[in-house]
Coordinates of C-alpha atoms and ligand atoms in Angstrom, one line a residue:
M120 CA 122.6 114.0 153.4
T121 CA 126.4 113.5 153.0
S122 CA 128.4 116.6 152.1
L123 CA 131.8 117.0 150.3
F124 CA 133.3 117.9 153.7
D125 CA 132.1 114.9 155.5
P126 CA 134.4 112.0 156.5
G127 CA 134.0 108.6 154.8
M128 CA 135.7 105.3 154.0
L129 CA 137.3 104.1 150.8
G130 CA 137.8 100.4 151.6
D131 CA 139.9 100.5 154.8
I132 CA 141.0 104.1 154.2
Q133 CA 139.3 106.5 156.4
I134 CA 139.2 109.9 154.8
A135 CA 138.5 113.2 156.5
N136 CA 136.6 114.7 153.6
R137 CA 135.5 113.6 150.1
V138 CA 138.0 115.8 148.2
V139 CA 140.8 113.7 146.7
M140 CA 144.0 115.0 145.1
A141 CA 144.3 113.3 141.8
P142 CA 147.6 111.8 140.8
M143 CA 150.0 114.2 138.9
T144 CA 153.4 113.6 137.5
R145 CA 155.6 116.6 138.3
S146 CA 159.1 115.3 137.4
R147 CA 160.9 116.3 140.4
A148 CA 162.6 113.1 141.5
G149 CA 166.3 113.1 142.3
D150 CA 169.1 110.7 141.4
G151 CA 168.2 107.1 141.6
D152 CA 164.5 108.1 141.0
V153 CA 164.4 109.0 144.7
P154 CA 161.7 111.5 146.1
T155 CA 163.4 114.5 147.6
D156 CA 162.7 117.0 150.4
L157 CA 160.7 119.0 147.9
H158 CA 158.2 116.0 147.6
V159 CA 157.9 116.1 151.4
E160 CA 157.0 119.8 151.3
Y161 CA 154.7 119.4 148.2
Y162 CA 152.5 116.7 149.6
R163 CA 152.6 118.1 153.2
Q164 CA 151.1 121.3 151.8
R165 CA 148.3 119.4 150.2
A166 CA 147.5 117.1 153.2
G167 CA 144.1 118.9 153.7
A168 CA 142.8 116.6 150.9
G169 CA 140.7 113.7 152.2
L170 CA 143.0 111.5 150.3
I171 CA 146.2 112.3 148.2
I172 CA 147.0 110.0 145.4
T173 CA 150.7 110.5 144.4
E174 CA 152.2 111.1 141.1
G175 CA 152.6 107.8 138.9
T176 CA 155.5 105.9 140.5
Q177 CA 157.4 103.0 138.8
P178 CA 157.2 99.6 140.4
S179 CA 160.5 98.5 138.6
P180 CA 163.2 100.1 136.5
A181 CA 161.5 98.9 133.3
G182 CA 158.3 100.7 134.4
K183 CA 160.0 104.1 134.0
G184 CA 159.4 106.1 130.9
Y185 CA 159.5 109.8 131.6
C186 CA 162.5 111.6 133.1
R187 CA 162.7 112.4 136.8
T188 CA 159.7 110.1 137.8
P189 CA 160.2 108.4 141.2
G190 CA 160.3 104.7 141.9
I191 CA 159.3 102.4 144.8
H192 CA 161.6 99.5 144.1
S193 CA 164.8 100.5 146.0
S194 CA 165.5 100.9 149.7
S195 CA 166.5 104.6 149.2
Q196 CA 163.2 105.3 147.4
I197 CA 161.2 103.5 150.3
K198 CA 163.2 105.6 152.9
A199 CA 162.5 108.8 151.0
W200 CA 158.8 108.1 150.6
R201 CA 158.6 107.4 154.3
K202 CA 159.3 111.1 154.9
V203 CA 156.5 112.1 152.6
T204 CA 153.9 109.7 154.2
D205 CA 155.1 110.8 157.7
A206 CA 154.6 114.6 156.8
V207 CA 151.1 113.9 155.4
H208 CA 150.0 111.8 158.4
A209 CA 151.3 114.4 160.8
E210 CA 148.9 116.9 159.1
G211 CA 146.0 114.4 159.5
G212 CA 146.0 113.4 155.9
K213 CA 145.9 110.1 154.0
I214 CA 148.1 109.1 151.0
V215 CA 148.1 106.3 148.5
L216 CA 150.8 105.6 146.0
Q217 CA 149.9 105.4 142.3
L218 CA 151.7 102.4 140.7
M219 CA 152.5 103.4 137.1
H220 CA 154.3 101.1 134.6
V221 CA 154.5 102.9 131.3
G222 CA 155.1 99.8 129.1
R223 CA 155.8 101.1 125.6
V224 CA 155.3 104.8 126.4
A225 CA 159.0 105.2 127.1
S226 CA 162.3 106.3 125.9
H227 CA 165.3 104.2 126.8
L228 CA 167.2 107.6 127.3
N229 CA 165.1 108.1 130.4
K230 CA 165.8 104.7 131.9
A231 CA 168.9 103.3 133.6
P232 CA 171.4 101.9 131.2
G233 CA 170.4 98.6 129.6
V234 CA 166.9 98.7 130.9
E235 CA 164.4 97.6 128.2
T236 CA 161.1 99.1 126.9
I237 CA 158.5 96.2 127.0
A238 CA 154.8 96.0 126.0
P239 CA 152.1 93.4 125.3
S240 CA 153.1 93.5 121.6
A241 CA 156.1 95.0 119.7
I242 CA 154.0 98.0 118.4
Q243 CA 155.5 101.3 118.6
A244 CA 153.1 104.1 119.9
A245 CA 153.0 107.3 117.8
G246 CA 154.4 110.2 119.7
E247 CA 157.5 111.8 121.2
M248 CA 158.9 112.0 124.7
F249 CA 160.9 114.6 126.5
T250 CA 164.4 113.6 127.5
E251 CA 167.4 115.5 128.8
S252 CA 168.7 115.4 125.1
G253 CA 165.4 116.9 123.7
M254 CA 162.3 115.3 122.2
V255 CA 162.6 111.7 120.7
P256 CA 160.3 109.3 119.2
L257 CA 158.8 106.7 121.7
D258 CA 160.7 103.4 121.7
T259 CA 159.6 100.3 119.8
P260 CA 159.0 98.0 122.6
R261 CA 159.9 94.2 122.9
A262 CA 156.8 92.0 123.3
I263 CA 156.6 90.6 126.8
E264 CA 157.1 86.7 126.8
T265 CA 154.1 84.7 128.3
D266 CA 156.4 83.1 130.9
E267 CA 157.7 86.7 131.9
I268 CA 154.2 88.0 132.9
P269 CA 154.2 86.5 136.5
S270 CA 157.5 88.3 137.2
I271 CA 156.1 91.6 136.1
I272 CA 153.0 91.1 138.2
E273 CA 155.2 90.2 141.1
E274 CA 157.1 93.5 140.6
Y275 CA 153.8 95.3 141.2
A276 CA 153.1 93.2 144.3
S277 CA 156.6 93.9 145.7
A278 CA 156.1 97.5 144.9
A279 CA 152.9 97.5 146.9
R280 CA 154.6 95.8 149.9
N281 CA 157.3 98.5 149.6
A282 CA 154.6 101.2 149.6
V283 CA 153.2 99.9 152.9
Q284 CA 156.6 99.7 154.3
A285 CA 157.1 103.4 153.3
G286 CA 153.9 104.2 155.3
F287 CA 151.3 104.6 152.5
D288 CA 147.7 103.9 153.3
G289 CA 147.3 101.9 150.0
V290 CA 148.1 101.8 146.3
E291 CA 146.3 102.7 143.1
L292 CA 146.9 100.7 139.9
H293 CA 147.2 103.1 137.0
C294 CA 145.2 101.4 134.2
T295 CA 144.7 104.4 131.8
S296 CA 146.5 107.0 129.7
G297 CA 148.0 104.3 127.4
Y298 CA 150.4 102.7 130.0
L299 CA 151.0 99.0 130.4
P300 CA 147.7 97.9 131.9
A301 CA 145.9 100.0 129.3
Q302 CA 148.1 98.5 126.6
F303 CA 146.9 95.0 127.6
L304 CA 143.3 96.1 127.9
S305 CA 143.2 97.6 124.4
S306 CA 142.7 95.8 121.1
G307 CA 145.0 98.2 119.2
S308 CA 148.1 97.7 121.3
N309 CA 147.5 94.1 122.3
H310 CA 147.9 91.7 119.4
R311 CA 148.9 88.7 121.6
T312 CA 147.9 85.2 120.7
D313 CA 148.2 83.7 124.2
G314 CA 145.8 83.9 127.1
Y315 CA 146.5 87.6 127.5
G316 CA 145.4 88.7 124.1
G317 CA 142.4 88.3 121.7
P318 CA 138.9 88.4 123.3
A319 CA 138.1 90.9 126.1
A320 CA 138.2 88.0 128.7
N321 CA 141.9 87.6 127.8
R322 CA 142.8 91.3 127.5
I323 CA 141.6 92.0 131.0
R324 CA 143.5 89.1 132.4
F325 CA 146.8 91.1 133.1
V326 CA 144.9 93.7 135.1
V327 CA 142.8 91.2 137.0
E328 CA 145.9 89.1 138.0
T329 CA 147.8 92.3 139.0
I330 CA 144.9 93.4 141.2
Q331 CA 144.7 90.0 142.7
A332 CA 148.4 90.0 143.4
L333 CA 148.3 93.5 145.0
S334 CA 145.4 92.4 147.1
R335 CA 147.3 89.3 148.3
A336 CA 150.3 91.6 149.1
I337 CA 148.5 94.3 151.0
G338 CA 144.8 93.5 151.4
S339 CA 142.2 94.3 148.8
E340 CA 140.6 97.0 150.9
R341 CA 143.9 99.0 150.4
V342 CA 143.9 98.6 146.6
G343 CA 142.3 101.0 144.2
F344 CA 142.5 101.3 140.4
R345 CA 142.1 104.0 137.8
I346 CA 140.5 103.7 134.5
C347 CA 139.4 106.0 131.6
P348 CA 137.4 103.8 129.2
G349 CA 137.9 104.7 125.6
N350 CA 140.8 107.3 126.3
P351 CA 143.0 107.6 123.2
F352 CA 145.9 109.2 125.0
N353 CA 149.3 107.8 124.0
D354 CA 148.0 106.3 120.8
I355 CA 145.7 103.7 122.5
H356 CA 142.7 102.4 120.7
D357 CA 140.1 99.7 121.7
D358 CA 137.5 98.5 119.3
D359 CA 134.9 98.0 121.9
P360 CA 135.5 99.7 125.3
V361 CA 132.1 99.1 126.5
E362 CA 132.7 95.3 126.4
T363 CA 136.2 95.5 127.7
Y364 CA 135.6 97.8 130.6
G365 CA 132.2 96.4 131.4
L366 CA 133.8 92.9 131.8
L367 CA 136.7 94.4 133.8
L368 CA 134.4 96.1 136.2
K369 CA 132.1 93.1 136.6
T370 CA 135.2 91.0 137.3
L371 CA 136.8 93.3 139.8
S372 CA 133.5 94.3 141.6
P373 CA 133.3 91.4 143.9
L374 CA 137.0 91.5 145.2
G375 CA 136.3 94.1 148.0
L376 CA 138.7 96.8 146.6
A377 CA 139.2 100.1 148.2
Y378 CA 137.8 102.1 145.2
L379 CA 137.4 102.6 141.5
H380 CA 138.8 105.9 140.4
L381 CA 137.0 106.8 137.2
I382 CA 138.1 109.5 134.8
D383 CA 134.8 110.4 133.2
W384 CA 136.1 111.8 130.0
P385 CA 133.6 112.8 127.4
N386 CA 133.8 110.2 124.6
P387 CA 131.2 109.4 121.8
Q388 CA 132.3 105.8 122.0
I389 CA 131.3 105.2 125.6
E390 CA 129.4 106.6 128.6
S391 CA 131.7 105.7 131.4
L392 CA 129.6 106.8 134.4
P393 CA 126.5 104.8 133.6
L394 CA 128.7 101.8 132.7
A395 CA 130.4 102.0 136.1
Q396 CA 127.1 102.4 137.8
S397 CA 125.8 99.2 136.2
C398 CA 129.0 97.1 136.7
W399 CA 130.8 98.3 139.8
Q400 CA 129.3 98.0 143.4
G401 CA 132.3 99.3 145.4
P402 CA 133.4 102.8 146.4
L403 CA 133.7 105.3 143.5
I404 CA 136.0 108.3 143.1
L405 CA 135.0 110.5 140.1
N406 CA 137.4 112.8 138.1
E407 CA 137.8 115.1 135.2
S408 CA 137.1 118.8 135.1
I409 CA 134.8 118.7 138.1
T410 CA 133.7 122.1 139.6
L411 CA 132.9 122.6 143.2
E412 CA 129.2 122.9 142.5
R413 CA 129.2 119.6 140.6
A414 CA 131.3 117.9 143.2
K415 CA 128.8 118.9 146.0
T416 CA 126.0 117.5 143.8
L417 CA 127.8 114.3 143.1
I418 CA 128.4 113.6 146.8
S419 CA 125.0 114.7 148.1
G420 CA 123.3 112.7 145.3
K421 CA 125.4 109.6 146.2
T422 CA 126.6 109.4 142.6
A423 CA 130.2 109.2 143.9
D424 CA 131.8 108.6 147.3
A425 CA 134.6 111.1 146.7
V426 CA 135.7 113.5 143.8
S427 CA 139.2 114.0 142.6
F428 CA 140.8 117.2 141.5
G429 CA 144.1 117.4 139.6
R430 CA 144.9 120.9 138.1
P431 CA 143.2 122.9 140.9
F432 CA 145.5 121.3 143.5
I433 CA 148.7 122.6 141.7
A434 CA 148.4 126.3 142.6
N435 CA 145.9 125.8 145.5
P436 CA 147.7 123.7 148.1
D437 CA 144.9 124.5 150.5
L438 CA 142.1 123.7 148.0
V439 CA 139.8 122.1 150.6
L440 CA 139.9 125.2 152.7
R441 CA 139.3 127.4 149.7
F442 CA 136.2 125.2 148.9
R443 CA 134.9 125.4 152.3
K444 CA 135.2 129.2 152.6
G445 CA 134.3 129.9 148.9
L446 CA 137.6 131.6 148.3
P447 CA 138.9 132.3 144.7
L448 CA 141.2 129.7 143.2
A449 CA 144.7 130.6 142.0
E450 CA 145.9 129.7 138.4
F451 CA 149.0 127.5 137.9
D452 CA 151.9 128.3 135.6
P453 CA 152.1 125.7 132.8
N454 CA 155.9 126.4 132.3
T455 CA 156.8 124.9 135.7
L456 CA 154.6 121.8 135.6
Y457 CA 157.5 119.4 134.9
S458 CA 160.6 121.7 135.4
P459 CA 163.1 120.7 138.1
G460 CA 163.3 122.6 141.4
P461 CA 160.9 124.3 143.8
E462 CA 159.5 126.9 141.4
G463 CA 155.9 126.3 140.6
Y464 CA 155.9 123.2 142.8
V465 CA 156.1 124.2 146.5
T466 CA 155.9 128.0 145.9
Y467 CA 152.2 128.5 145.6
P468 CA 151.0 130.2 148.9
P469 CA 148.0 129.4 150.9
A470 CA 145.1 131.6 150.5
E471 CA 145.0 134.9 152.4
I472 CA 142.0 136.1 154.2
G473 CA 141.8 139.8 155.1
G474 CA 145.6 140.2 154.6
G475 CA 146.3 137.1 156.8
V476 CA 146.9 133.5 156.0
A477 CA 143.6 131.6 156.0
D478 CA 143.1 129.5 159.3
Ligands
FMN254 C1 150.6 117.9 135.3 C2 149.7 116.7 135.3 C3 150.3 115.4 135.5 C4 149.4 114.2 135.6 N1 150.0 113.1 135.9 C5 149.1 112.0 136.1 C6 149.7 110.8 136.6 O1 150.9 110.6 137.0 N2 148.8 109.7 136.7 C7 147.5 109.8 136.4 O2 146.7 108.8 136.6 N3 147.0 111.0 135.9 C8 147.7 112.1 135.8 N4 147.2 113.3 135.4 C9 145.7 113.4 135.2 C10 145.1 113.9 136.4 O3 145.1 113.0 137.5 C11 143.6 114.3 136.2 O4 143.0 113.1 135.7 C12 143.4 115.4 135.2 O5 144.2 116.5 135.5 C13 141.9 115.8 135.2 O6 141.4 116.2 136.4 P1 141.2 117.8 136.6 O7 140.3 118.2 135.6 O8 140.7 117.9 138.1 O9 142.5 118.5 136.5 C14 148.0 114.4 135.3 C15 147.5 115.7 135.0 C16 148.3 116.8 135.1 C17 147.7 118.2 134.8

């Protein structure tokens, strides 16, 4: 029987255990959206995870929405990420980069001067965003032209090649939380009348073509994707997520991808796990408020190949060790989630056993 602490494979990525660190934006990037030495230390501390999925990282300047998020489109970013991947690999860990293009969930105040906010349709999302000048309403985006779409997909492919150059073991396409791929998938934010809007078969096209481009760029077995069907975060709405996501999963299932990363968020509109079980044949990472006990059952019962934890990794850099030894978990400070600097980022200590640091 497979245990949470057994090694496994996610596509081509060999993992030492089934505990995955979920992607978490922590807003610590430096000038030029470049990761810093703090990133090196933060991810090194958490390399005991079977796999780390990085914070959402923009594939292009237009993909940026929040302040102090890193990119993977410039040579200084690639160089800086290399230090992160080297540090994680030196500890025996594996790390993939989450590619996150925010689309309309952006403020131009957080972008480089002159960089536009774009989306499938010119529909402003309800909500506000933090900027260095305080909270502001989200931008009203410009609708992407049909003949622009190949270049946006190519930005993702180029970002994936950069990620491999930076030493990452793969990439994860962020398709949830109301960002660009989710904006294409969802009927509420996608009012296009071309081949990328309208029926579900058209609304999934952007994601499918992007996954195909990522696969051509670095190999399908190093490409994963993340969904949360029916998630309303960032003012997203889909009339029929069962149809949309069922079709998406059936279309992507034969492509030999590294994994599906499913946020199984409770939602009266849809039961995501049974949907994934009927439409997806590849490796599965499951997420959302999972306890250690449930994680063990999910792995031993073969419901999932791996389980991801977000919040528990914030204050417990050695989470896998604590799980193995049944040690108590530390609580994180919500005030330092997105604040600049080391506090609440690299300052959580490893567990102590009998007065000493746990081995
Ligand atoms: C501070 C913070 C930042 C997050 N940033 C991202 C992100 O960049 N990309 C993403 O896909 N999910 C992001 N999430 C969601 C987490 O990956 C995860 O799905 C969520 O925390 C639920 O898992 P948990 O119950 O184990 O914490 C973030 C969550 C937190 C708490």
